[in-house]
Each structure stands twice: as structure tokens, then as C-alpha cells.
PDB file of C-alpha atoms in Angstrom:
ATOM      1  CA  MET A  29       0.005  -0.007  -0.058  1.00  0.00           C
ATOM      2  CA  SER A  30       1.211   3.450  -0.803  1.00  0.00           C
ATOM      3  CA  ILE A  31       1.133   5.357   2.555  1.00  0.00           C
ATOM      4  CA  GLY A  32       1.793   8.566   0.827  1.00  0.00           C
ATOM      5  CA  HIS A  33      -1.088   8.251  -1.559  1.00  0.00           C
ATOM      6  CA  THR A  34      -3.344   7.161   1.239  1.00  0.00           C
ATOM      7  CA  LEU A  35      -2.516  10.151   3.378  1.00  0.00           C
ATOM      8  CA  LEU A  36      -3.007  12.473   0.371  1.00  0.00           C
ATOM      9  CA  GLY A  37      -6.437  10.823  -0.268  1.00  0.00           C
ATOM     10  CA  LEU A  38      -7.324  11.481   3.436  1.00  0.00           C
ATOM     11  CA  LEU A  39      -6.362  15.131   3.082  1.00  0.00           C
ATOM     12  CA  GLU A  40      -8.747  15.529   0.126  1.00  0.00           C
ATOM     13  CA  SER A  41     -11.625  15.953   2.627  1.00  0.00           C
ATOM     14  CA  GLY A  42      -9.840  18.905   4.309  1.00  0.00           C
ATOM     15  CA  PRO A  43      -6.646  19.925   6.130  1.00  0.00           C
ATOM     16  CA  ARG A  44      -5.536  17.736   9.022  1.00  0.00           C
ATOM     17  CA  HIS A  45      -2.828  17.470  11.631  1.00  0.00           C
ATOM     18  CA  GLY A  46      -0.454  14.542  11.541  1.00  0.00           C
ATOM     19  CA  TYR A  47      -2.243  13.017  14.625  1.00  0.00           C
ATOM     20  CA  ASP A  48      -5.574  13.218  12.789  1.00  0.00           C
ATOM     21  CA  LEU A  49      -4.083  11.603   9.715  1.00  0.00           C
ATOM     22  CA  LYS A  50      -2.707   8.696  11.727  1.00  0.00           C
ATOM     23  CA  ARG A  51      -5.994   8.229  13.472  1.00  0.00           C
ATOM     24  CA  ALA A  52      -7.964   8.143  10.197  1.00  0.00           C
ATOM     25  CA  PHE A  53      -5.478   5.911   8.578  1.00  0.00           C
ATOM     26  CA  ASP A  54      -5.508   3.417  11.454  1.00  0.00           C
ATOM     27  CA  GLU A  55      -9.304   3.461  11.629  1.00  0.00           C
ATOM     28  CA  HIS A  56      -9.831   2.748   7.908  1.00  0.00           C
ATOM     29  CA  PHE A  57      -6.712   0.855   6.778  1.00  0.00           C
ATOM     30  CA  GLY A  58      -4.432  -0.022   9.692  1.00  0.00           C
ATOM     31  CA  HIS A  59      -6.392  -2.692  11.556  1.00  0.00           C
ATOM     32  CA  ASP A  60      -3.535  -5.162  11.304  1.00  0.00           C
ATOM     33  CA  ARG A  61      -0.683  -2.763  10.821  1.00  0.00           C
ATOM     34  CA  PRO A  62      -1.215   0.722  12.364  1.00  0.00           C
ATOM     35  CA  LEU A  63       1.028   3.529  11.290  1.00  0.00           C
ATOM     36  CA  HIS A  64       3.772   4.850  13.604  1.00  0.00           C
ATOM     37  CA  TYR A  65       3.846   8.528  14.198  1.00  0.00           C
ATOM     38  CA  GLY A  66       7.368   8.748  12.688  1.00  0.00           C
ATOM     39  CA  GLN A  67       5.994   7.200   9.466  1.00  0.00           C
ATOM     40  CA  VAL A  68       3.269   9.855   9.272  1.00  0.00           C
ATOM     41  CA  TYR A  69       5.616  12.733   9.865  1.00  0.00           C
ATOM     42  CA  SER A  70       8.409  11.496   7.528  1.00  0.00           C
ATOM     43  CA  THR A  71       5.883  10.832   4.825  1.00  0.00           C
ATOM     44  CA  MET A  72       4.350  14.287   5.258  1.00  0.00           C
ATOM     45  CA  SER A  73       7.807  15.845   5.116  1.00  0.00           C
ATOM     46  CA  ARG A  74       8.413  14.060   1.795  1.00  0.00           C
ATOM     47  CA  LEU A  75       5.016  15.062   0.434  1.00  0.00           C
ATOM     48  CA  LEU A  76       5.785  18.708   1.508  1.00  0.00           C
ATOM     49  CA  LYS A  77       9.156  18.618  -0.244  1.00  0.00           C
ATOM     50  CA  ASN A  78       7.537  17.267  -3.417  1.00  0.00           C
ATOM     51  CA  GLY A  79       4.919  19.977  -3.448  1.00  0.00           C
ATOM     52  CA  LEU A  80       1.959  17.524  -2.934  1.00  0.00           C
ATOM     53  CA  VAL A  81       0.970  19.128   0.464  1.00  0.00           C
ATOM     54  CA  GLU A  82       1.449  22.392   2.079  1.00  0.00           C
ATOM     55  CA  VAL A  83       1.392  23.688   5.690  1.00  0.00           C
ATOM     56  CA  ASP A  84      -2.019  25.115   6.035  1.00  0.00           C
ATOM     57  CA  SER A  85      -1.470  26.508   9.605  1.00  0.00           C
ATOM     58  CA  VAL A  86       0.825  26.136  12.577  1.00  0.00           C
ATOM     59  CA  GLU A  87      -0.583  26.015  16.103  1.00  0.00           C
ATOM     60  CA  ALA A  88       1.520  26.678  19.193  1.00  0.00           C
ATOM     61  CA  GLY A  89       0.891  24.488  22.128  1.00  0.00           C
ATOM     62  CA  ALA A  90       2.447  23.140  25.329  1.00  0.00           C
ATOM     63  CA  GLY A  91       4.681  20.922  23.211  1.00  0.00           C
ATOM     64  CA  PRO A  92       6.085  21.289  19.756  1.00  0.00           C
ATOM     65  CA  GLU A  93       4.255  23.343  17.166  1.00  0.00           C
ATOM     66  CA  ARG A  94       1.413  21.470  15.436  1.00  0.00           C
ATOM     67  CA  LYS A  95       1.378  21.666  11.605  1.00  0.00           C
ATOM     68  CA  ARG A  96      -1.809  21.290   9.762  1.00  0.00           C
ATOM     69  CA  TYR A  97      -1.407  19.946   6.301  1.00  0.00           C
ATOM     70  CA  ALA A  98      -3.546  20.548   3.199  1.00  0.00           C
ATOM     71  CA  ILE A  99      -3.318  18.865  -0.134  1.00  0.00           C
ATOM     72  CA  THR A 100      -2.201  20.899  -3.089  1.00  0.00           C
ATOM     73  CA  ASP A 101      -3.593  20.770  -6.642  1.00  0.00           C
ATOM     74  CA  ALA A 102      -0.506  18.644  -7.577  1.00  0.00           C
ATOM     75  CA  GLY A 103      -1.362  16.296  -4.738  1.00  0.00           C
ATOM     76  CA  VAL A 104      -4.939  15.912  -5.916  1.00  0.00           C
ATOM     77  CA  THR A 105      -3.724  15.192  -9.463  1.00  0.00           C
ATOM     78  CA  ASP A 106      -1.177  12.639  -8.040  1.00  0.00           C
ATOM     79  CA  VAL A 107      -3.878  10.800  -6.076  1.00  0.00           C
ATOM     80  CA  ALA A 108      -6.192  10.755  -9.034  1.00  0.00           C
ATOM     81  CA  GLN A 109      -3.474   9.217 -11.254  1.00  0.00           C
ATOM     82  CA  TRP A 110      -2.611   6.643  -8.567  1.00  0.00           C
ATOM     83  CA  LEU A 111      -6.192   5.655  -8.157  1.00  0.00           C
ATOM     84  CA  GLY A 112      -6.557   5.311 -11.978  1.00  0.00           C
ATOM     85  CA  ARG A 113      -3.569   2.902 -12.318  1.00  0.00           C
ATOM     86  CA  PRO A 114      -4.432  -0.758 -11.920  1.00  0.00           C
ATOM     87  CA  GLU A 115      -2.321  -2.660  -9.312  1.00  0.00           C
ATOM     88  CA  LYS A 116       0.012  -5.273 -10.655  1.00  0.00           C
ATOM     89  CA  PRO A 117      -1.487  -8.666  -9.715  1.00  0.00           C
ATOM     90  CA  GLU A 118       0.847 -10.398  -7.258  1.00  0.00           C
ATOM     91  CA  PRO A 119       1.144 -14.161  -7.044  1.00  0.00           C
ATOM     92  CA  TYR A 120       0.734 -15.068  -3.319  1.00  0.00           C
ATOM     93  CA  LEU A 121       2.506 -18.415  -3.007  1.00  0.00           C
ATOM     94  CA  GLN A 122       4.906 -17.240  -5.634  1.00  0.00           C
ATOM     95  CA  SER A 123       7.721 -19.751  -6.093  1.00  0.00           C
ATOM     96  CA  THR A 124       8.643 -20.475  -2.455  1.00  0.00           C
ATOM     97  CA  LEU A 125       6.253 -23.355  -1.866  1.00  0.00           C
ATOM     98  CA  TYR A 126       6.814 -24.756  -5.337  1.00  0.00           C
ATOM     99  CA  THR A 127      10.650 -24.551  -4.589  1.00  0.00           C
ATOM    100  CA  LYS A 128      10.155 -26.467  -1.356  1.00  0.00           C
ATOM    101  CA  VAL A 129       8.170 -29.132  -2.980  1.00  0.00           C
ATOM    102  CA  VAL A 130      10.722 -29.654  -5.766  1.00  0.00           C
ATOM    103  CA  LEU A 131      13.590 -29.640  -3.407  1.00  0.00           C
ATOM    104  CA  ALA A 132      11.942 -32.156  -1.171  1.00  0.00           C
ATOM    105  CA  LEU A 133      11.425 -34.462  -4.133  1.00  0.00           C
ATOM    106  CA  MET A 134      14.967 -33.923  -5.305  1.00  0.00           C
ATOM    107  CA  THR A 135      16.391 -34.799  -1.922  1.00  0.00           C
ATOM    108  CA  GLU A 136      14.024 -37.697  -1.458  1.00  0.00           C
ATOM    109  CA  ARG A 137      12.170 -36.053   1.422  1.00  0.00           C
ATOM    110  CA  ASP A 138       8.356 -36.439   1.935  1.00  0.00           C
ATOM    111  CA  ALA A 139       6.802 -33.720  -0.329  1.00  0.00           C
ATOM    112  CA  ALA A 140       3.314 -35.019   0.474  1.00  0.00           C
ATOM    113  CA  GLU A 141       3.909 -34.328   4.169  1.00  0.00           C
ATOM    114  CA  LEU A 142       5.143 -30.790   3.258  1.00  0.00           C
ATOM    115  CA  LEU A 143       1.933 -30.152   1.287  1.00  0.00           C
ATOM    116  CA  ASP A 144      -0.202 -31.571   4.216  1.00  0.00           C
ATOM    117  CA  THR A 145       1.573 -29.346   6.661  1.00  0.00           C
ATOM    118  CA  GLN A 146       1.014 -26.253   4.472  1.00  0.00           C
ATOM    119  CA  ARG A 147      -2.608 -27.323   3.873  1.00  0.00           C
ATOM    120  CA  ALA A 148      -3.156 -27.478   7.638  1.00  0.00           C
ATOM    121  CA  GLU A 149      -1.625 -23.993   8.099  1.00  0.00           C
ATOM    122  CA  HIS A 150      -3.766 -22.506   5.434  1.00  0.00           C
ATOM    123  CA  LEU A 151      -6.957 -24.034   7.055  1.00  0.00           C
ATOM    124  CA  ARG A 152      -5.848 -22.717  10.478  1.00  0.00           C
ATOM    125  CA  LEU A 153      -5.465 -19.214   9.063  1.00  0.00           C
ATOM    126  CA  MET A 154      -8.747 -19.448   7.186  1.00  0.00           C
ATOM    127  CA  ARG A 155     -10.584 -20.437  10.318  1.00  0.00           C
ATOM    128  CA  GLY A 156      -9.218 -17.393  12.128  1.00  0.00           C
ATOM    129  CA  LEU A 157     -10.076 -15.121   9.257  1.00  0.00           C
ATOM    130  CA  THR A 158     -13.609 -16.548   9.107  1.00  0.00           C
ATOM    131  CA  GLU A 159     -14.126 -15.777  12.752  1.00  0.00           C
ATOM    132  CA  ARG A 160     -12.802 -12.314  12.382  1.00  0.00           C
ATOM    133  CA  LYS A 161     -15.063 -11.723   9.413  1.00  0.00           C
ATOM    134  CA  ARG A 162     -18.015 -13.011  11.387  1.00  0.00           C
ATOM    135  CA  LYS A 163     -17.410 -10.434  14.201  1.00  0.00           C
ATOM    136  CA  GLY A 164     -16.153  -7.598  12.038  1.00  0.00           C
ATOM    137  CA  ASP A 165     -17.633  -4.553  10.483  1.00  0.00           C
ATOM    138  CA  LEU A 166     -18.039  -4.252   6.697  1.00  0.00           C
ATOM    139  CA  ALA A 167     -14.523  -3.062   6.119  1.00  0.00           C
ATOM    140  CA  ASP A 168     -13.076  -6.022   8.154  1.00  0.00           C
ATOM    141  CA  GLN A 169     -15.391  -8.387   6.266  1.00  0.00           C
ATOM    142  CA  LEU A 170     -14.152  -7.197   2.897  1.00  0.00           C
ATOM    143  CA  ILE A 171     -10.477  -7.400   3.924  1.00  0.00           C
ATOM    144  CA  CYS A 172     -11.043 -10.893   5.307  1.00  0.00           C
ATOM    145  CA  ASP A 173     -12.789 -11.938   2.125  1.00  0.00           C
ATOM    146  CA  HIS A 174      -9.911 -10.755   0.117  1.00  0.00           C
ATOM    147  CA  ALA A 175      -7.514 -12.839   2.095  1.00  0.00           C
ATOM    148  CA  LEU A 176      -9.829 -15.852   2.208  1.00  0.00           C
ATOM    149  CA  PHE A 177     -10.244 -15.890  -1.574  1.00  0.00           C
ATOM    150  CA  HIS A 178      -6.417 -15.918  -2.038  1.00  0.00           C
ATOM    151  CA  LEU A 179      -6.141 -18.731   0.596  1.00  0.00           C
ATOM    152  CA  GLU A 180      -8.768 -20.750  -1.264  1.00  0.00           C
ATOM    153  CA  ALA A 181      -6.752 -20.454  -4.529  1.00  0.00           C
ATOM    154  CA  ASP A 182      -3.653 -21.546  -2.614  1.00  0.00           C
ATOM    155  CA  LEU A 183      -5.581 -24.598  -1.382  1.00  0.00           C
ATOM    156  CA  ARG A 184      -6.651 -25.495  -4.930  1.00  0.00           C
ATOM    157  CA  TRP A 185      -2.982 -25.298  -5.907  1.00  0.00           C
ATOM    158  CA  LEU A 186      -1.994 -27.538  -3.011  1.00  0.00           C
ATOM    159  CA  GLU A 187      -4.533 -30.081  -3.881  1.00  0.00           C
ATOM    160  CA  LEU A 188      -3.535 -30.052  -7.594  1.00  0.00           C
ATOM    161  CA  THR A 189       0.166 -30.357  -6.760  1.00  0.00           C
ATOM    162  CA  ALA A 190      -0.585 -33.290  -4.410  1.00  0.00           C
ATOM    163  CA  ALA A 191      -2.524 -34.983  -7.176  1.00  0.00           C
ATOM    164  CA  ARG A 192       0.433 -34.635  -9.605  1.00  0.00           C
ATOM    165  CA  LEU A 193       3.269 -35.316  -7.046  1.00  0.00           C
ATOM    166  CA  ASP A 194       4.308 -38.638  -8.655  1.00  0.00           C
ATOM    167  CA  ARG A 195       4.585 -36.996 -12.127  1.00  0.00           C
ATOM    168  CA  LEU A 196       6.508 -34.031 -10.694  1.00  0.00           C
ATOM    169  CA  ALA A 197       8.797 -36.374  -8.823  1.00  0.00           C
ATOM    170  CA  ASP A 198       9.503 -38.291 -12.131  1.00  0.00           C
ATOM    171  CA  SER A 199      10.234 -34.995 -13.960  1.00  0.00           C
ATOM    172  CA  VAL A 200      12.537 -33.482 -11.183  1.00  0.00           C
ATOM    173  CA  ARG A 201      14.550 -36.799 -10.755  1.00  0.00           C
ATOM    174  CA  GLU A 202      15.402 -37.267 -14.452  1.00  0.00           C
TER     175      GLU A 202
END
């Protein structure tokens, strides 16, 4: 996720302090990984340097001065372009699990056991996500659905690989 673009998008509704940006980010997007204050302020500093935000006002207080940031026209354009670009689809199991299966076969280890262990781990995670989805609000339900759909695809791959394990073993041992 692009933290900078997300903070810019949050600023489109109006100027905010760094604390308010962090709170809004965490509420909407940071359920599993909240932002650190340092991340917010370093990102805002970079956005300010790049002309995508400006300091709307500075308030003196008991502690350090509080800057209120506003998005610039260039920032609005940048968010619009970012939103309009499709994300590159990412393979989730990528090649790590495939590599483990092939290496297990090449070294005469039990690849079926490796697949069973991975299947059990996927199912454990899916149970946890299903429970979280059941108890969560709409945003949490959608996030959990996204993860569950990917895990279901992974499980299909695990089953397919298990069914083809003998053929794969023959091909890697040649």
C-alpha cells in the first residue's frame, strides 16, 4: 500500500494534523498494521518537499508546534493518477512453496507431508479469518474476504500439486 497516496487521499476531505491523519489511517486501513507517528511525519515531510501538500497552519501548544497539512492541486492530481492505475497482480504463493516441493522431491524427502503441513496451516489461518469476518464490520469483512479468496486459491494449488506429485517427482529426478 502506498502510505503517501493514502494520506493524500485522506487530506482531500480537508486539512488535518499529523495526529488526525494517523488516526484516520488506522481506523480505515491499519487494523492489522497501524502507522507509527514517525512514518506519518516522515511521509508528510516528503510530500511537502515534493509539493503535494502544504502547511495550512501552525498552532503553538504546550509541546512542539502542530502543523496542519492541506493537499495541493498537484497532490490531488497525483492521487487521481494513482487511483486510476491498476495494481500489478501479485502471486501469493509465488515460487517459495513450489521450490520447497521440488527440493523435497529432489532430496528424497516427503513432499506430500510438506503439502499436508502447508494445507493445515492455510486452514488454520482461514478459520481465524472466518471468525474475524463474522465479528467484524463491513471493512473488516471485505479485507477478510480478500485474504480468504487468495487462501482458497492456494488450497486449490496445494490439492492439484498433491495429485500430480508422482509426475512431478519423475520430472525432477530425471
